XYZ file of C-alpha atoms in Angstrom:
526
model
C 70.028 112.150 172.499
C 67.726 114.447 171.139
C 69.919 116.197 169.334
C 71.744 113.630 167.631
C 68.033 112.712 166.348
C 67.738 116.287 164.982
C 70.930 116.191 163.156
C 69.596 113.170 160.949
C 66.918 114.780 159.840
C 68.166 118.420 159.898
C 70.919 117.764 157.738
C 68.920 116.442 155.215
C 66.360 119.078 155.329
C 69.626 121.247 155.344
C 70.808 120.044 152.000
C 67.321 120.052 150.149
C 66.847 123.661 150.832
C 70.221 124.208 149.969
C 69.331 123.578 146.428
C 66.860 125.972 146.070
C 69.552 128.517 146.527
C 72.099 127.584 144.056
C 70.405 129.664 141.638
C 69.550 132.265 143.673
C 72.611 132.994 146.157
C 70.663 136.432 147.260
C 68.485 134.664 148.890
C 67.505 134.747 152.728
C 68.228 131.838 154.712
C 65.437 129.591 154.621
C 66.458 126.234 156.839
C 66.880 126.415 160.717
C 69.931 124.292 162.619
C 68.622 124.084 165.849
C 69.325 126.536 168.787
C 72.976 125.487 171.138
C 73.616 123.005 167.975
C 76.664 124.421 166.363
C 76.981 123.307 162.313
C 80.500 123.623 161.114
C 80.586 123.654 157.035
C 84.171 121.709 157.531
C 86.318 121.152 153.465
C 86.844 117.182 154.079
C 86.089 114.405 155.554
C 88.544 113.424 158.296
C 90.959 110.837 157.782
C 91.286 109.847 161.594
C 90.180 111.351 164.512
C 93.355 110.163 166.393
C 95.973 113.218 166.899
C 98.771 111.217 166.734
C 97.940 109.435 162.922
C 97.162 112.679 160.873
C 98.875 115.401 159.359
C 95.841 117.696 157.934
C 94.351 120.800 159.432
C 91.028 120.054 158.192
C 91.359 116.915 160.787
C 93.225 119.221 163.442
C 89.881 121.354 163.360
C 87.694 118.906 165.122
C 90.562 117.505 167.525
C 91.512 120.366 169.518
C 87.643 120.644 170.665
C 88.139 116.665 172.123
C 91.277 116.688 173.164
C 93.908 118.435 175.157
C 97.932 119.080 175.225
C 100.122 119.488 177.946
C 100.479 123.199 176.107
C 98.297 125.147 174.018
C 98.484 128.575 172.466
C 97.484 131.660 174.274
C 94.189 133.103 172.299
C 95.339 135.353 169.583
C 98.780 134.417 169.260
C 101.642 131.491 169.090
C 102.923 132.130 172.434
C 102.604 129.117 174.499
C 100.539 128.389 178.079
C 100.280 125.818 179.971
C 96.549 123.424 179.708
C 97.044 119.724 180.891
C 100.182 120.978 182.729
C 100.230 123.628 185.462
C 103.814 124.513 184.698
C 107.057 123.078 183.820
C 111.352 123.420 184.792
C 113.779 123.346 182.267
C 117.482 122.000 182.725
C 120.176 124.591 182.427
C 121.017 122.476 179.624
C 118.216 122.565 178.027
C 117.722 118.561 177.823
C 115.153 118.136 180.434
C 111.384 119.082 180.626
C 109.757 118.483 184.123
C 106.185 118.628 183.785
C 103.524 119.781 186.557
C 100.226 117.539 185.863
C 97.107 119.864 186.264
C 94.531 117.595 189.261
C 91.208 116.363 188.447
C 91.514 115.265 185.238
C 89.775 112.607 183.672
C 89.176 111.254 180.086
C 85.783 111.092 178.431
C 86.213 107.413 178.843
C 86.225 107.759 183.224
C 89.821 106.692 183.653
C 92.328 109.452 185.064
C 94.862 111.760 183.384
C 97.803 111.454 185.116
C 101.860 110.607 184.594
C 101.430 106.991 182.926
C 99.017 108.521 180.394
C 101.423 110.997 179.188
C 104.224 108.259 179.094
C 101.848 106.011 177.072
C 100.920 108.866 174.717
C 105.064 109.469 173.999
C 105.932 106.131 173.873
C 103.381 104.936 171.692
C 104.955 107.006 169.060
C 108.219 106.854 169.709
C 108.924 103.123 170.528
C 108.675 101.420 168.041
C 108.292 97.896 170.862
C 105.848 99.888 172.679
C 102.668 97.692 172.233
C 100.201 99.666 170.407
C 102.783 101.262 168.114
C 101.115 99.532 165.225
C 98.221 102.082 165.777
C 99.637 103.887 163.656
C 101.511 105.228 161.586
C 102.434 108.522 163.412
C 103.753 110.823 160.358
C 104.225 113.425 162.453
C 106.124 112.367 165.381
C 109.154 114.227 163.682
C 107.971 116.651 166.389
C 109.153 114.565 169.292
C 111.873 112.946 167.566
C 114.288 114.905 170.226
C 112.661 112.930 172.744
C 115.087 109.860 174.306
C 112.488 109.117 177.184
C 109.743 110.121 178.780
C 109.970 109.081 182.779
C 106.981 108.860 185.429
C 107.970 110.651 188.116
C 105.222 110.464 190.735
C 101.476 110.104 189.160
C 101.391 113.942 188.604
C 104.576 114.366 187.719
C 106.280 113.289 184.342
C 109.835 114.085 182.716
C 111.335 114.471 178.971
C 114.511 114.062 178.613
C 116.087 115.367 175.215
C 118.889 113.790 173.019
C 120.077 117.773 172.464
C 118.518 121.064 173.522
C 115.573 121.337 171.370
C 113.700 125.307 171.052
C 110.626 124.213 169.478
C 109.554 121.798 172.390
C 107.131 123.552 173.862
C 105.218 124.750 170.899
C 105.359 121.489 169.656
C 103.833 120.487 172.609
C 100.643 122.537 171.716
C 100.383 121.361 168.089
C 97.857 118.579 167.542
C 100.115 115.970 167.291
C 100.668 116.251 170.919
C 97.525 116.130 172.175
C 96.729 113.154 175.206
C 94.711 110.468 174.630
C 93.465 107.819 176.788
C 95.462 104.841 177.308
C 92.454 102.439 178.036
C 90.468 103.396 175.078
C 93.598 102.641 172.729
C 93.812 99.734 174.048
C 90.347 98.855 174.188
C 90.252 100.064 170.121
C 93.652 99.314 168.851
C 93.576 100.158 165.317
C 90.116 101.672 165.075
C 90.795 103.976 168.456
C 91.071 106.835 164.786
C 87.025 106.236 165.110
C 86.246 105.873 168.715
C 88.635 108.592 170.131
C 88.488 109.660 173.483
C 90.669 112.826 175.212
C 89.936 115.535 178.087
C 88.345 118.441 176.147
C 85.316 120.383 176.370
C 83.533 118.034 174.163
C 83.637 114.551 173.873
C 82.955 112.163 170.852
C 79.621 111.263 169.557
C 78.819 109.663 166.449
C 81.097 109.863 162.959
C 78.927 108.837 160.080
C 81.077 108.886 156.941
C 80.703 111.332 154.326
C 78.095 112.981 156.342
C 79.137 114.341 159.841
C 81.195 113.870 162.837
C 79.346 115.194 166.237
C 81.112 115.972 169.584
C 78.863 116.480 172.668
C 79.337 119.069 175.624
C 81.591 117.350 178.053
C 79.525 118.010 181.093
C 82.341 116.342 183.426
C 85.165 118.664 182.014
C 87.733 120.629 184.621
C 87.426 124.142 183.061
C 84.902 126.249 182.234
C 81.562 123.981 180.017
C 81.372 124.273 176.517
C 78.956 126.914 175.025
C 76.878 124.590 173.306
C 75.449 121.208 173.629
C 76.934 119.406 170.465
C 79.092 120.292 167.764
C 78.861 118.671 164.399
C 81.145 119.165 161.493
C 80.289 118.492 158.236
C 82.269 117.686 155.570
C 81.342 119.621 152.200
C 84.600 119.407 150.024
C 83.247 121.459 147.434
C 83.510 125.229 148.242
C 80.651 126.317 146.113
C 78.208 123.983 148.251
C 79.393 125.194 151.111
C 78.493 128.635 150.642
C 74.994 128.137 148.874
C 74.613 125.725 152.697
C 75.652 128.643 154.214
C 73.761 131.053 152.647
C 70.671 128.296 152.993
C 70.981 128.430 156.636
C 72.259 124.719 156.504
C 74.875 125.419 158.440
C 75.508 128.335 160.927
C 80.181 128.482 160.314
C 81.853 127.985 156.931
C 85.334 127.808 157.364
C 87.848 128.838 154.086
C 84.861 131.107 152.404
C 86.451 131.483 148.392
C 87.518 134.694 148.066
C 85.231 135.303 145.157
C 82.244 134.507 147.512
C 83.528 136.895 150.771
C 80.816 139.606 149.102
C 78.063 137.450 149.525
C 78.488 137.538 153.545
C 78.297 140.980 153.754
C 75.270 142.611 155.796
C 73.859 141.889 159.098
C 72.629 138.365 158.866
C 77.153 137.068 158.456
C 79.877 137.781 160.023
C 82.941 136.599 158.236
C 86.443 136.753 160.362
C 89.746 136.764 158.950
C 93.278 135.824 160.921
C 96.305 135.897 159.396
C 98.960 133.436 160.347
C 102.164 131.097 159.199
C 100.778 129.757 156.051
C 102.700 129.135 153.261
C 101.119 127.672 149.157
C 103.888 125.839 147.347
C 104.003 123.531 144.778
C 106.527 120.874 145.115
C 108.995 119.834 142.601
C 110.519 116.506 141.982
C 113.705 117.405 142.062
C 114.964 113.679 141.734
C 113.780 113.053 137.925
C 112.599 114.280 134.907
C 112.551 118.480 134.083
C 112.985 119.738 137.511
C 116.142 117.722 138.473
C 117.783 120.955 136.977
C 117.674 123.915 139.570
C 117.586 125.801 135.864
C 114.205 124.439 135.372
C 113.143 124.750 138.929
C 114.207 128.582 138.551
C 112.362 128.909 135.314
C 109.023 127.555 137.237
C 109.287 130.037 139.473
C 109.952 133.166 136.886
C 107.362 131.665 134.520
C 104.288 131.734 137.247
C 102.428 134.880 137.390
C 101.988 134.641 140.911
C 100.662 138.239 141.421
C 97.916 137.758 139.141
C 97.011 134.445 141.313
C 97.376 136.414 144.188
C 94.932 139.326 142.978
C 92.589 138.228 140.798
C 92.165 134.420 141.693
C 92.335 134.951 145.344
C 91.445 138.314 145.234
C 93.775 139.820 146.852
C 93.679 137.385 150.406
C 96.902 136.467 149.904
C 100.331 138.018 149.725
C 102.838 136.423 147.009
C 105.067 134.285 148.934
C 109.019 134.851 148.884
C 110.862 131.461 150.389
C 109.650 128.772 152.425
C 109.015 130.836 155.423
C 105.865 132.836 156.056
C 106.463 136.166 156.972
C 103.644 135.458 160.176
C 107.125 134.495 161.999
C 108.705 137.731 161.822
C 111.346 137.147 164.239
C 113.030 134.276 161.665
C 111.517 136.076 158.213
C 114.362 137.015 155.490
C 112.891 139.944 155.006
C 115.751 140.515 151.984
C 114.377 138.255 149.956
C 112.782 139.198 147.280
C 109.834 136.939 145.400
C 110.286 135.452 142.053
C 109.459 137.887 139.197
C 106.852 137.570 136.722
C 109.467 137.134 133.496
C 108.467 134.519 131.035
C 111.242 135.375 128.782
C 113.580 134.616 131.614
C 111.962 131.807 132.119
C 112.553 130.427 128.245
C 115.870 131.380 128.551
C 116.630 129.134 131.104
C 114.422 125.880 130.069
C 116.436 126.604 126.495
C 119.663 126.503 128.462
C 118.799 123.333 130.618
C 117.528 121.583 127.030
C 113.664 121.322 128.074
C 111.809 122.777 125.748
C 108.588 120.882 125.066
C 109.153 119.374 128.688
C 105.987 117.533 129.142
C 104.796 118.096 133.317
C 102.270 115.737 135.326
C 100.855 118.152 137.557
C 98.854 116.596 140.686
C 96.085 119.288 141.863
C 93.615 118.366 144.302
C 89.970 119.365 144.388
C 90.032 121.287 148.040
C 91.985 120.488 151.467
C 93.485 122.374 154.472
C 94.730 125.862 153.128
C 94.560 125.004 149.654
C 92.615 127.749 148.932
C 91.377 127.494 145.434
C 93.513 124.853 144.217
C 91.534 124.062 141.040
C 91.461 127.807 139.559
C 95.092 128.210 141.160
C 96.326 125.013 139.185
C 94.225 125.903 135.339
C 96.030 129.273 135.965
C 99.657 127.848 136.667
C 99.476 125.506 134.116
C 98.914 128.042 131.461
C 101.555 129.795 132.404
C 103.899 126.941 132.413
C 102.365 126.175 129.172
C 103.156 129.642 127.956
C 106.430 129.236 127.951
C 106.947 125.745 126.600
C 105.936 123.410 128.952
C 103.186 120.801 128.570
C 101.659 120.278 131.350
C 98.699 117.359 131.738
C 96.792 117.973 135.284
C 95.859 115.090 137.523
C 92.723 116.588 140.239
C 92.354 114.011 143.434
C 89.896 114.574 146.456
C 92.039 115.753 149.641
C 92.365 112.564 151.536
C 93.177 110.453 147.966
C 95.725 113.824 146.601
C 97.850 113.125 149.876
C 98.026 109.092 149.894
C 99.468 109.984 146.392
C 101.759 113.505 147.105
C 102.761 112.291 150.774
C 104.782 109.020 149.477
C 107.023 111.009 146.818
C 106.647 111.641 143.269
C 109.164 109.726 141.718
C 107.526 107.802 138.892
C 104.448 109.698 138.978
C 104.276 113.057 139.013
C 106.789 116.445 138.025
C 104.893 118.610 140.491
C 101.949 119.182 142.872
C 100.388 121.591 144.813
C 100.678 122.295 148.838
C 99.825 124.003 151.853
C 101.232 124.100 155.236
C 100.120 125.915 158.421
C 103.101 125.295 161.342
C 103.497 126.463 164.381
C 107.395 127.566 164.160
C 109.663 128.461 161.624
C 111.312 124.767 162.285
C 108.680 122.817 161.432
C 107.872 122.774 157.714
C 111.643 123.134 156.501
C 112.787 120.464 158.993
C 109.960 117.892 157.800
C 110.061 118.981 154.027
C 113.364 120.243 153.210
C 115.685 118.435 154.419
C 117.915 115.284 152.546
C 116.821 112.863 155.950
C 113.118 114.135 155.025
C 112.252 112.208 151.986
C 109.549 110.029 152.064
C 111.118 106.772 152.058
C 112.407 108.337 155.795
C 109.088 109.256 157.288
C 109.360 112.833 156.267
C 107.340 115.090 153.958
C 110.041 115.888 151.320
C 108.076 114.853 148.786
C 110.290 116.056 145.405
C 113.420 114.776 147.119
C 115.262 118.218 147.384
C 118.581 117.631 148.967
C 121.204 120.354 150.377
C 123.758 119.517 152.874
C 123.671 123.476 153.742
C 120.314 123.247 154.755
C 120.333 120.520 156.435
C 123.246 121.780 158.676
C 121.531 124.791 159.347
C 118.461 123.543 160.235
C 119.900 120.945 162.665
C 122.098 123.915 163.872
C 118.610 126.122 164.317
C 116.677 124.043 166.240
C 119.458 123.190 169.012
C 120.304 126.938 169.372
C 118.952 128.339 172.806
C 119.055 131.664 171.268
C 116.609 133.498 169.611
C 118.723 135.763 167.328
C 120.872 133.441 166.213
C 117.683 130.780 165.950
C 116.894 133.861 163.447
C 119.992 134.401 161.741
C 119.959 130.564 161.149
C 116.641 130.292 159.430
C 117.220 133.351 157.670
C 120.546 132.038 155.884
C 118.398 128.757 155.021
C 115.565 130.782 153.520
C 118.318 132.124 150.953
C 119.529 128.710 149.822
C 116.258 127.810 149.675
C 114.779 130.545 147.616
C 118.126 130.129 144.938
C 117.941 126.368 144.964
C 114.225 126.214 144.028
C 112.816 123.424 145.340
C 108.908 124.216 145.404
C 107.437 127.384 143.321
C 106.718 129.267 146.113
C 103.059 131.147 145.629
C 101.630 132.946 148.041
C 100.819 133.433 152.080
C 97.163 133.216 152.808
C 94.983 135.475 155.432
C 92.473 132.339 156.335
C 88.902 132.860 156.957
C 85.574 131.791 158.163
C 81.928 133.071 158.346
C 79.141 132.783 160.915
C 75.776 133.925 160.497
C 73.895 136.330 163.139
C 72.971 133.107 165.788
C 76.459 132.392 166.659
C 78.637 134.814 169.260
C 81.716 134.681 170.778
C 83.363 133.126 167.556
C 87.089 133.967 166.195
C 89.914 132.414 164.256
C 93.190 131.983 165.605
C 96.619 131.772 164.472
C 97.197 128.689 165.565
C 94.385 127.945 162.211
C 92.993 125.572 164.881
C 88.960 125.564 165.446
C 88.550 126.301 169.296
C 84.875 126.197 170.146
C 84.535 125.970 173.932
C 83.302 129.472 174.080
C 80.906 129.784 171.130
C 77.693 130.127 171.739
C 74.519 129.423 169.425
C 71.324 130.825 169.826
């Protein structure tokens, strides 16, 4: 197509002009993306473009645009609506989902969305004999893990039943990792269906040329209303600084995660930056199995010894909030809004490495170069290791691209690394503690719990929270976890992030969500 021809040579006209703006930032944008072509600065390459096999939102960005839920998030909030279903019954028990199958669908691929394809979806996950469970792995099917069976009803018609009531089912139904694919083209792929994907959204899969872009095409035969423009394509610039001299070049026409040092450059009519905030959360995790931090003492100390204010303010500059616990205050319903952060006190923090007996602790610190929320992880990490080094510590950094920092944060630390850095953006105040706090979390388990923290408080409250049908005492539940949580000092945590994004003056009907997913249906580019 024509322009798939364009975006070969565009993007390389994009990045030459691009460097006759590094030096000269002020300058006006001097390359042209071509008109209903949409050029997304993205921070990584993608590891997979198959919903079920990744965990990053970087990769969650381009997915929701191809494919679809049975759920998704209302615009502008974390309330959930119905999308490839028309509606849904729960049990009075609270065990079983009957799903409503929206008419009229089909996959990019010709073959029809119906019951079977959500039963192959589920299963393929979850059953381990299903026959294309070696597609994966599926590191996130913690969310479905509830899940005993998933039953055809009649071809529009299709039933979950639950091992135990379960209150984030829904929303987990409109996170990426549930998200339908088509059965014929995982079968038709197997192991590669990550780079031939195939769903029911607005846009379907073009080309993905490593390193370079990924580009998703209006999906003329889609049942809602047609994507605004003809093709999408995201690019992957992992440094931040090249993405805003492209942007400012007029390489690309939306940057998303603009450093907050940069936000001033985007001022005037020719940007328009947006800003959203939502359930974010900037840890670092501590292995809490070996070495220094096996001592809650030294864990504690971390945490007085970080200046996380001055992070906050005058590395982030002031887009961020300094984080108290493991849940972000976005889900106020479930926030302990008693806790207090950490304090800045380095003398407290001495005063408990001297009691614990690690002075002169030496720290392998794993920072990563960019990634999904990370903000400015390299600053952020040069700042928290000299103030780790300030009182005692010495700490030896390790920086890894995104995609290498996880395959080495994601299996554990032990017999690597004391501590790393983190993001997570969730979609309920279950999610992140469930997959990263808890003692059946640890990585040799499937779960995320990368420093090994174990509590058998937590992990009764957390199982207790996400069975309770109630609300308030879902609340009271995550609140009393938040507490154990923020004494027992398993991460650092560092701050809660407003994300961002800017557009310049071609694009309209743009804006960030919640969710931090990318929806794009209704942009339009002039």
């Amino acid at each position: 197509m024509l322009f798939k021809t364009w975006t070969r040579r565009g993007l390389m006209a994009a990045a030459a002009s691009t460097a006759l703006v590094v030096g000269a930032v002020t300058s006006p944008a001097i390359a042209q993306t071509p008109p209903n072509v949409l050029i997304v600065g993205q921070i990584a390459e993608p590891k997979s473009l198959d919903p079920a096999a990744v965990t990053a939102v970087n990769d969650f960005r381009i997915l929701v645009n191809v494919y679809e839920g049975l759920t998704r998030y209302k615009s502008g909030t974390l309330e959930v609506e119905p999308a490839l279903a028309t509606g849904w019954d729960i049990s009075e028990d609270g065990t079983e989902y009957t799903f409503t199958l929206r008419d009229g669908v089909t996959f990019h691929d010709g073959t029809p969305f119906n019951a079977e394809a959500v039963k192959f979806n589920f299963d393929r996950m979850l059953d381990e004999n299903h026959p294309y469970h070696d597609t994966g792995p599926f590191p996130l099917s913690f969310f479905f893990g509830a899940v005993e069976s998933t039953e055809v009803v009649d071809d529009m018609t299709v039933k979950f039943t639950l091992n135990a009531p379960y209150a984030p089912f829904l929303s987990n139904l409109a996170y990426p990792t549930g998200l339908i694919v088509s059965p014929a083209a995982v079968e038709a792929n197997g192991k590669e269906f990550g780079r031939n994907p195939v769903g029911t959204g607005p846009f379907k899969f073009g080309e993905w040329r490593s390193n370079e872009a990924v580009v998703v095409e209006r999906n003329d035969g889609y049942w809602g209303e047609p994507a605004g423009t003809e093709a999408v394509v995201f690019r992957p610039i992992t440094d931040a600084n090249t993405r805003v001299a492209e942007m400012l070049a007029g390489g690309i026409d939306l940057m998303v995660e603009v450093p907050p040092t940069s936000l001033g450059q985007f001022e005037g009519d020719a940007f328009s930056v947006a800003e959203q905030a939502g359930p974010h959360v900037w840890f670092l995790i501590l292995n809490a199995k070996e070495g220094p931090f096996a001592d809650k003492r030294v864990r504690q100390a971390a945490n007085y010894a970080i200046n996380k204010e001055a992070i906050v303010n005058d590395v982030l500059e002031g887009t961020a909030t300094v984080a108290a616990g493991p849940t972000p205050p976005a889900f106020a319903w479930a926030y302990n809004e008693e806790l207090d952060p950490y304090a800045y006190d380095p003398e407290k923090a001495k005063a408990l490495i001297a009691e614990a007996g690690a002075d002169g602790a030496e720290l392998t610190f794993y920072v990563t170069e960019g990634g999904s929320g990370m903000l400015d992880p390299v600053p952020m990490g040069t700042a928290i290791q000299a103030d780790l080094e300030a009182v005692g510590f010495d700490v030896n950094i390790e920086t890894y691209e995104w995609n290498t920092f996880l395959g080495e944060v994601n299996p554990g630390l032990e017999g690597k690394a004391d501590m790393a850095e983190m993001a997570w953006m969730t979609n309920d105040p279950d999610t992140l503690p469930y997959l990263a706090l808890r003692s059946e979390a640890w990585p040799d388990k499937g779960g995320f719990n990368s420093g090994y923290y174990a509590n058998e408080k937590v992990d009764e409250l957390l199982e207790a929270a996400r069975t309770a049908t109630d609300q308030d005492e879902r609340a009271r539940l995550y609140r009393e976890m938040q507490a154990i949580v923020q004494d027992d000092a398993p991460w650092v945590f560092v701050a809660n992030w407003k994300q961002n994004a800017v557009t310049n003056d071609r694009v309209e009907n743009f804006g960030l969500e919640p969710s931090f997913l990318l929806h794009l249906q209704g942009v339009v580019k002039n």
